[in-house]
Amino acid sequence: MNDPASLRKDRAFLERVMEHMMLVRKFEDAVFALFKEGKIHGTTHLCVGEEATGVGSVFALKPRDCVLSTHRGHGQVLAKGASVKDMMAEMLGREAGTNRGRGGSMHMADIGVNALGVGGVIGAGCPIACGVALSFKLRGEKDRVAAVFFGDGSSNEGAVHEAMNLAAAWRLPLLFICTNNGYGMSTPLERAVNDTDLTKRAYPYGIRSAEVDGNDVLAVYAAVGAARAYMVEEGKPAFIVEHTYRTSGHSKSDGNRYRSAEEIAYWRSENPVARFAKVMLDSGFSEADIEAIDERAAATIAEATAYAEACPYPAASPRELEAETYSD
Ligand SMILES: Cc1ncc(C[n+]2csc(CCOP(=O)(O)OP(=O)(O)O)c2C)c(N)n1
Ligand SMILES: [Mg+2]
C-alpha cells in the first residue's frame, strides 16, 4: 500500500526517502559553494526547499519509467538514481560527468536510469515527453510511463498546452507534474495568471488532475503513485500540481527583492526535510538515527565533490574529440 499511514510503518523506505532528500539538499548546498568559489561556470537553478517534489514523485515511479526534468532538476535526476559522483563531475565540467562534462546543470541527463534530461527552455520538456510516452504506447509497453516536470510559470507556455492536448488526444501514458513554488523568476503566480488554481489547466483537455502538498514527501509519493496506477489502468495522461516553495534564489544570484525575509524564514521552517524528520520521529526513529542518515549523506556529497574536483576536463580541441569519438 502506498498511502501515507502504511508508508510510515516501512522503516527501510522512510530511511531511503530521508537519505535522498538530504542528498538533494546537500548536493545543492555544495553546488552553491562551488559556484561561489568560481569552480562552476554558467548558471544553475537550485531546488532547496523543493526536495520532496523530486524525491516523492520519482520514487513513486518504476525504474523503467522515464523522467524529463525542469531547469531546476538536480533533485529529480538524483532521485531517479543517477550517480552523485557523475552528477557532481558534470557540474564541474569533467569528462567523467553524466554528459561527459558538456551538459552542466541545465542539460544533466542519465539515460541509463531513464533520467532523460534537465532542460533550460521552460515547458519544452512536455512535447518531448509526448514523444517518449508515444514510443511506449506504440511498442505496447503497458506498464511504462513518462513523467515531465514543469513550473507554475512554465504552465503558461504554449508548449505545455500543446503537449497536454496531444497527450489527451493520443491517450499517452504521460504524467504532467507542475511544481508550483509560487514564483516564475521574480513574478508571483497571482500576477502571472488570472486563476491561481493550476489544476484547472488540465480541464479543457479532459485530463484528470489533482493537487498535493508538495512539501509532504509521503503525500507526494501517494499522489504520484495513484496517478501512475490510473494512467496504466486507463491508458490516459494525468496531471498533478505539487505546491512547494524554493528557499534558494531563482538562480545562482538573487537579491530576493520580490519577497520578504519573513516569507523565506517561514518556508525554511516548513521545509520538507525538517517536516519529514518529524514524521520519522513519530514513526519510531530517534534523533540519533536521523543524525546518522545526515552524516551518511554529508559523507557521500563530500566524497563526490573531492572525486569530481580530481577528475580531468574533457579534451579541449574538437579534433581530439573527433579522434576519440570515431576511432575504432
Ligand atoms: C522558453 C523560455 N522562456 C523564458 C525563459 C527564462 N526563464 C528561465 S526560468 C524562468 C521562470 C520559470 O518559472 P517556473 O516555471 O515557475 O519555474 P521555477 O523557476 O519557479 O522552478 C524563466 C521565465 C526560459 N528559460 N525559457
Ligand atoms: Mg515557479
PDB file of N, CA, C and O in Angstrom, residues 94-144:
ATOM      1  N   ARG A  94      33.539  18.006 -15.949  1.00  0.00           N
ATOM      2  CA  ARG A  94      34.589  16.995 -16.126  1.00  0.00           C
ATOM      3  C   ARG A  94      34.133  15.872 -17.072  1.00  0.00           C
ATOM      4  O   ARG A  94      32.949  15.554 -17.160  1.00  0.00           O
ATOM      5  N   GLU A  95      35.122  15.264 -17.711  1.00  0.00           N
ATOM      6  CA  GLU A  95      34.847  14.173 -18.661  1.00  0.00           C
ATOM      7  C   GLU A  95      34.048  13.028 -18.025  1.00  0.00           C
ATOM      8  O   GLU A  95      33.261  12.366 -18.688  1.00  0.00           O
ATOM      9  N   ALA A  96      34.253  12.819 -16.732  1.00  0.00           N
ATOM     10  CA  ALA A  96      33.564  11.709 -16.046  1.00  0.00           C
ATOM     11  C   ALA A  96      32.092  12.009 -15.752  1.00  0.00           C
ATOM     12  O   ALA A  96      31.381  11.166 -15.219  1.00  0.00           O
ATOM     13  N   GLY A  97      31.623  13.204 -16.108  1.00  0.00           N
ATOM     14  CA  GLY A  97      30.255  13.608 -15.777  1.00  0.00           C
ATOM     15  C   GLY A  97      29.185  12.840 -16.535  1.00  0.00           C
ATOM     16  O   GLY A  97      29.487  12.137 -17.509  1.00  0.00           O
ATOM     17  N   THR A  98      27.957  12.993 -16.109  1.00  0.00           N
ATOM     18  CA  THR A  98      26.839  12.285 -16.753  1.00  0.00           C
ATOM     19  C   THR A  98      26.774  12.585 -18.250  1.00  0.00           C
ATOM     20  O   THR A  98      26.331  11.763 -19.039  1.00  0.00           O
ATOM     21  N   ASN A  99      27.169  13.792 -18.635  1.00  0.00           N
ATOM     22  CA  ASN A  99      27.150  14.170 -20.053  1.00  0.00           C
ATOM     23  C   ASN A  99      28.570  14.484 -20.534  1.00  0.00           C
ATOM     24  O   ASN A  99      28.781  15.370 -21.348  1.00  0.00           O
ATOM     25  N   ARG A 100      29.504  13.793 -19.933  1.00  0.00           N
ATOM     26  CA  ARG A 100      30.928  13.947 -20.263  1.00  0.00           C
ATOM     27  C   ARG A 100      31.381  15.407 -20.112  1.00  0.00           C
ATOM     28  O   ARG A 100      32.220  15.902 -20.857  1.00  0.00           O
ATOM     29  N   GLY A 101      30.729  16.110 -19.213  1.00  0.00           N
ATOM     30  CA  GLY A 101      31.166  17.462 -18.890  1.00  0.00           C
ATOM     31  C   GLY A 101      30.661  18.526 -19.838  1.00  0.00           C
ATOM     32  O   GLY A 101      30.952  19.704 -19.681  1.00  0.00           O
ATOM     33  N   ARG A 102      29.883  18.131 -20.835  1.00  0.00           N
ATOM     34  CA  ARG A 102      29.417  19.118 -21.845  1.00  0.00           C
ATOM     35  C   ARG A 102      28.031  19.677 -21.526  1.00  0.00           C
ATOM     36  O   ARG A 102      27.585  20.627 -22.154  1.00  0.00           O
ATOM     37  N   GLY A 103      27.307  19.068 -20.616  1.00  0.00           N
ATOM     38  CA  GLY A 103      25.918  19.485 -20.379  1.00  0.00           C
ATOM     39  C   GLY A 103      25.764  20.461 -19.228  1.00  0.00           C
ATOM     40  O   GLY A 103      25.053  21.449 -19.336  1.00  0.00           O
ATOM     41  N   GLY A 104      26.423  20.152 -18.126  1.00  0.00           N
ATOM     42  CA  GLY A 104      26.304  21.013 -16.945  1.00  0.00           C
ATOM     43  C   GLY A 104      24.933  20.939 -16.317  1.00  0.00           C
ATOM     44  O   GLY A 104      24.124  20.051 -16.618  1.00  0.00           O
ATOM     45  N   SER A 105      24.680  21.925 -15.467  1.00  0.00           N
ATOM     46  CA  SER A 105      23.458  21.938 -14.666  1.00  0.00           C
ATOM     47  C   SER A 105      22.196  21.775 -15.504  1.00  0.00           C
ATOM     48  O   SER A 105      21.298  21.026 -15.152  1.00  0.00           O
ATOM     49  N   MET A 106      22.113  22.493 -16.605  1.00  0.00           N
ATOM     50  CA  MET A 106      20.837  22.558 -17.319  1.00  0.00           C
ATOM     51  C   MET A 106      20.654  21.544 -18.442  1.00  0.00           C
ATOM     52  O   MET A 106      19.666  21.617 -19.182  1.00  0.00           O
ATOM     53  N   HIS A 107      21.605  20.603 -18.555  1.00  0.00           N
ATOM     54  CA  HIS A 107      21.398  19.518 -19.520  1.00  0.00           C
ATOM     55  C   HIS A 107      21.746  18.190 -18.894  1.00  0.00           C
ATOM     56  O   HIS A 107      22.049  17.224 -19.603  1.00  0.00           O
ATOM     57  N   MET A 108      21.696  18.146 -17.581  1.00  0.00           N
ATOM     58  CA  MET A 108      22.067  16.927 -16.870  1.00  0.00           C
ATOM     59  C   MET A 108      21.097  15.803 -17.221  1.00  0.00           C
ATOM     60  O   MET A 108      19.883  15.962 -17.101  1.00  0.00           O
ATOM     61  N   ALA A 109      21.655  14.684 -17.703  1.00  0.00           N
ATOM     62  CA  ALA A 109      20.808  13.554 -18.085  1.00  0.00           C
ATOM     63  C   ALA A 109      21.560  12.275 -17.783  1.00  0.00           C
ATOM     64  O   ALA A 109      22.789  12.262 -17.801  1.00  0.00           O
ATOM     65  N   ASP A 110      20.845  11.225 -17.489  1.00  0.00           N
ATOM     66  CA  ASP A 110      21.462   9.912 -17.338  1.00  0.00           C
ATOM     67  C   ASP A 110      20.513   8.887 -17.934  1.00  0.00           C
ATOM     68  O   ASP A 110      19.575   8.432 -17.289  1.00  0.00           O
ATOM     69  N   ILE A 111      20.763   8.600 -19.203  1.00  0.00           N
ATOM     70  CA  ILE A 111      19.866   7.719 -19.949  1.00  0.00           C
ATOM     71  C   ILE A 111      19.802   6.343 -19.292  1.00  0.00           C
ATOM     72  O   ILE A 111      18.769   5.673 -19.309  1.00  0.00           O
ATOM     73  N   GLY A 112      20.915   5.922 -18.683  1.00  0.00           N
ATOM     74  CA  GLY A 112      20.984   4.598 -18.054  1.00  0.00           C
ATOM     75  C   GLY A 112      19.928   4.392 -16.977  1.00  0.00           C
ATOM     76  O   GLY A 112      19.500   3.272 -16.730  1.00  0.00           O
ATOM     77  N   VAL A 113      19.525   5.482 -16.318  1.00  0.00           N
ATOM     78  CA  VAL A 113      18.484   5.345 -15.273  1.00  0.00           C
ATOM     79  C   VAL A 113      17.171   5.984 -15.737  1.00  0.00           C
ATOM     80  O   VAL A 113      16.271   6.244 -14.938  1.00  0.00           O
ATOM     81  N   ASN A 114      17.075   6.267 -17.046  1.00  0.00           N
ATOM     82  CA  ASN A 114      15.862   6.865 -17.626  1.00  0.00           C
ATOM     83  C   ASN A 114      15.568   8.270 -17.109  1.00  0.00           C
ATOM     84  O   ASN A 114      14.405   8.676 -17.035  1.00  0.00           O
ATOM     85  N   ALA A 115      16.629   8.977 -16.773  1.00  0.00           N
ATOM     86  CA  ALA A 115      16.506  10.412 -16.469  1.00  0.00           C
ATOM     87  C   ALA A 115      16.888  11.105 -17.774  1.00  0.00           C
ATOM     88  O   ALA A 115      18.066  11.232 -18.101  1.00  0.00           O
ATOM     89  N   LEU A 116      15.870  11.499 -18.550  1.00  0.00           N
ATOM     90  CA  LEU A 116      16.148  11.919 -19.927  1.00  0.00           C
ATOM     91  C   LEU A 116      16.649  13.346 -20.040  1.00  0.00           C
ATOM     92  O   LEU A 116      16.978  13.802 -21.121  1.00  0.00           O
ATOM     93  N   GLY A 117      16.645  14.082 -18.944  1.00  0.00           N
ATOM     94  CA  GLY A 117      17.346  15.356 -19.025  1.00  0.00           C
ATOM     95  C   GLY A 117      16.630  16.532 -18.409  1.00  0.00           C
ATOM     96  O   GLY A 117      15.408  16.655 -18.437  1.00  0.00           O
ATOM     97  N   VAL A 118      17.481  17.386 -17.858  1.00  0.00           N
ATOM     98  CA  VAL A 118      17.078  18.708 -17.398  1.00  0.00           C
ATOM     99  C   VAL A 118      17.028  19.561 -18.658  1.00  0.00           C
ATOM    100  O   VAL A 118      17.716  19.274 -19.629  1.00  0.00           O
ATOM    101  N   GLY A 119      16.194  20.594 -18.666  1.00  0.00           N
ATOM    102  CA  GLY A 119      16.128  21.429 -19.865  1.00  0.00           C
ATOM    103  C   GLY A 119      16.054  22.910 -19.527  1.00  0.00           C
ATOM    104  O   GLY A 119      15.320  23.306 -18.619  1.00  0.00           O
ATOM    105  N   GLY A 120      16.796  23.703 -20.260  1.00  0.00           N
ATOM    106  CA  GLY A 120      16.847  25.140 -19.985  1.00  0.00           C
ATOM    107  C   GLY A 120      15.715  25.928 -20.627  1.00  0.00           C
ATOM    108  O   GLY A 120      15.476  27.077 -20.276  1.00  0.00           O
ATOM    109  N   VAL A 121      15.008  25.317 -21.579  1.00  0.00           N
ATOM    110  CA  VAL A 121      13.900  26.009 -22.250  1.00  0.00           C
ATOM    111  C   VAL A 121      12.617  25.593 -21.543  1.00  0.00           C
ATOM    112  O   VAL A 121      12.185  24.451 -21.662  1.00  0.00           O
ATOM    113  N   ILE A 122      12.037  26.516 -20.795  1.00  0.00           N
ATOM    114  CA  ILE A 122      10.942  26.109 -19.907  1.00  0.00           C
ATOM    115  C   ILE A 122       9.722  25.623 -20.703  1.00  0.00           C
ATOM    116  O   ILE A 122       9.360  26.182 -21.728  1.00  0.00           O
ATOM    117  N   GLY A 123       9.137  24.536 -20.213  1.00  0.00           N
ATOM    118  CA  GLY A 123       7.963  23.933 -20.857  1.00  0.00           C
ATOM    119  C   GLY A 123       8.311  23.022 -22.011  1.00  0.00           C
ATOM    120  O   GLY A 123       7.481  22.215 -22.443  1.00  0.00           O
ATOM    121  N   ALA A 124       9.545  23.115 -22.512  1.00  0.00           N
ATOM    122  CA  ALA A 124       9.903  22.382 -23.736  1.00  0.00           C
ATOM    123  C   ALA A 124      10.001  20.882 -23.513  1.00  0.00           C
ATOM    124  O   ALA A 124       9.971  20.106 -24.475  1.00  0.00           O
ATOM    125  N   GLY A 125      10.124  20.475 -22.254  1.00  0.00           N
ATOM    126  CA  GLY A 125      10.179  19.034 -21.986  1.00  0.00           C
ATOM    127  C   GLY A 125       8.852  18.357 -22.278  1.00  0.00           C
ATOM    128  O   GLY A 125       8.819  17.147 -22.539  1.00  0.00           O
ATOM    129  N   CYS A 126       7.758  19.117 -22.239  1.00  0.00           N
ATOM    130  CA  CYS A 126       6.430  18.486 -22.356  1.00  0.00           C
ATOM    131  C   CYS A 126       6.181  17.840 -23.717  1.00  0.00           C
ATOM    132  O   CYS A 126       5.775  16.665 -23.769  1.00  0.00           O
ATOM    133  N   PRO A 127       6.399  18.551 -24.842  1.00  0.00           N
ATOM    134  CA  PRO A 127       6.211  17.863 -26.127  1.00  0.00           C
ATOM    135  C   PRO A 127       7.195  16.716 -26.327  1.00  0.00           C
ATOM    136  O   PRO A 127       6.840  15.703 -26.935  1.00  0.00           O
ATOM    137  N   ILE A 128       8.408  16.865 -25.796  1.00  0.00           N
ATOM    138  CA  ILE A 128       9.384  15.766 -25.925  1.00  0.00           C
ATOM    139  C   ILE A 128       8.856  14.546 -25.166  1.00  0.00           C
ATOM    140  O   ILE A 128       8.929  13.412 -25.633  1.00  0.00           O
ATOM    141  N   ALA A 129       8.281  14.826 -23.994  1.00  0.00           N
ATOM    142  CA  ALA A 129       7.730  13.734 -23.181  1.00  0.00           C
ATOM    143  C   ALA A 129       6.584  13.028 -23.908  1.00  0.00           C
ATOM    144  O   ALA A 129       6.382  11.825 -23.739  1.00  0.00           O
ATOM    145  N   CYS A 130       5.833  13.777 -24.725  1.00  0.00           N
ATOM    146  CA  CYS A 130       4.775  13.147 -25.535  1.00  0.00           C
ATOM    147  C   CYS A 130       5.396  12.098 -26.451  1.00  0.00           C
ATOM    148  O   CYS A 130       4.854  10.996 -26.612  1.00  0.00           O
ATOM    149  N   GLY A 131       6.528  12.453 -27.042  1.00  0.00           N
ATOM    150  CA  GLY A 131       7.206  11.507 -27.938  1.00  0.00           C
ATOM    151  C   GLY A 131       7.651  10.264 -27.182  1.00  0.00           C
ATOM    152  O   GLY A 131       7.521   9.143 -27.682  1.00  0.00           O
ATOM    153  N   VAL A 132       8.156  10.482 -25.977  1.00  0.00           N
ATOM    154  CA  VAL A 132       8.622   9.351 -25.165  1.00  0.00           C
ATOM    155  C   VAL A 132       7.434   8.437 -24.844  1.00  0.00           C
ATOM    156  O   VAL A 132       7.487   7.216 -25.028  1.00  0.00           O
ATOM    157  N   ALA A 133       6.347   9.047 -24.375  1.00  0.00           N
ATOM    158  CA  ALA A 133       5.166   8.259 -23.995  1.00  0.00           C
ATOM    159  C   ALA A 133       4.561   7.570 -25.223  1.00  0.00           C
ATOM    160  O   ALA A 133       4.084   6.432 -25.140  1.00  0.00           O
ATOM    161  N   LEU A 134       4.595   8.259 -26.365  1.00  0.00           N
ATOM    162  CA  LEU A 134       4.067   7.653 -27.599  1.00  0.00           C
ATOM    163  C   LEU A 134       4.871   6.405 -27.959  1.00  0.00           C
ATOM    164  O   LEU A 134       4.312   5.403 -28.390  1.00  0.00           O
ATOM    165  N   SER A 135       6.187   6.481 -27.745  1.00  0.00           N
ATOM    166  CA  SER A 135       7.013   5.315 -28.087  1.00  0.00           C
ATOM    167  C   SER A 135       6.631   4.126 -27.204  1.00  0.00           C
ATOM    168  O   SER A 135       6.588   2.992 -27.672  1.00  0.00           O
ATOM    169  N   PHE A 136       6.312   4.374 -25.940  1.00  0.00           N
ATOM    170  CA  PHE A 136       5.885   3.262 -25.066  1.00  0.00           C
ATOM    171  C   PHE A 136       4.585   2.655 -25.602  1.00  0.00           C
ATOM    172  O   PHE A 136       4.404   1.451 -25.638  1.00  0.00           O
ATOM    173  N   LYS A 137       3.697   3.538 -25.989  1.00  0.00           N
ATOM    174  CA  LYS A 137       2.384   3.087 -26.456  1.00  0.00           C
ATOM    175  C   LYS A 137       2.527   2.266 -27.750  1.00  0.00           C
ATOM    176  O   LYS A 137       1.950   1.191 -27.869  1.00  0.00           O
ATOM    177  N   LEU A 138       3.316   2.811 -28.691  1.00  0.00           N
ATOM    178  CA  LEU A 138       3.460   2.119 -29.981  1.00  0.00           C
ATOM    179  C   LEU A 138       4.157   0.773 -29.819  1.00  0.00           C
ATOM    180  O   LEU A 138       3.888  -0.165 -30.568  1.00  0.00           O
ATOM    181  N   ARG A 139       5.039   0.689 -28.827  1.00  0.00           N
ATOM    182  CA  ARG A 139       5.755  -0.581 -28.617  1.00  0.00           C
ATOM    183  C   ARG A 139       4.964  -1.543 -27.731  1.00  0.00           C
ATOM    184  O   ARG A 139       5.450  -2.604 -27.386  1.00  0.00           O
ATOM    185  N   GLY A 140       3.798  -1.101 -27.314  1.00  0.00           N
ATOM    186  CA  GLY A 140       2.954  -1.970 -26.484  1.00  0.00           C
ATOM    187  C   GLY A 140       3.495  -2.187 -25.080  1.00  0.00           C
ATOM    188  O   GLY A 140       3.204  -3.199 -24.449  1.00  0.00           O
ATOM    189  N   GLU A 141       4.292  -1.240 -24.592  1.00  0.00           N
ATOM    190  CA  GLU A 141       4.830  -1.371 -23.228  1.00  0.00           C
ATOM    191  C   GLU A 141       3.770  -0.872 -22.252  1.00  0.00           C
ATOM    192  O   GLU A 141       3.663   0.323 -22.001  1.00  0.00           O
ATOM    193  N   LYS A 142       3.041  -1.819 -21.706  1.00  0.00           N
ATOM    194  CA  LYS A 142       1.829  -1.458 -20.939  1.00  0.00           C
ATOM    195  C   LYS A 142       2.128  -0.820 -19.582  1.00  0.00           C
ATOM    196  O   LYS A 142       1.405   0.055 -19.131  1.00  0.00           O
ATOM    197  N   ASP A 143       3.167  -1.331 -18.901  1.00  0.00           N
ATOM    198  CA  ASP A 143       3.414  -0.837 -17.545  1.00  0.00           C
ATOM    199  C   ASP A 143       4.601   0.128 -17.530  1.00  0.00           C
ATOM    200  O   ASP A 143       5.535  -0.008 -16.745  1.00  0.00           O
ATOM    201  N   ARG A 144       4.575   1.083 -18.445  1.00  0.00           N
ATOM    202  CA  ARG A 144       5.676   2.044 -18.513  1.00  0.00           C
ATOM    203  C   ARG A 144       5.103   3.424 -18.799  1.00  0.00           C
ATOM    204  O   ARG A 144       4.294   3.582 -19.726  1.00  0.00           O
TER     205      ARG A 144
END
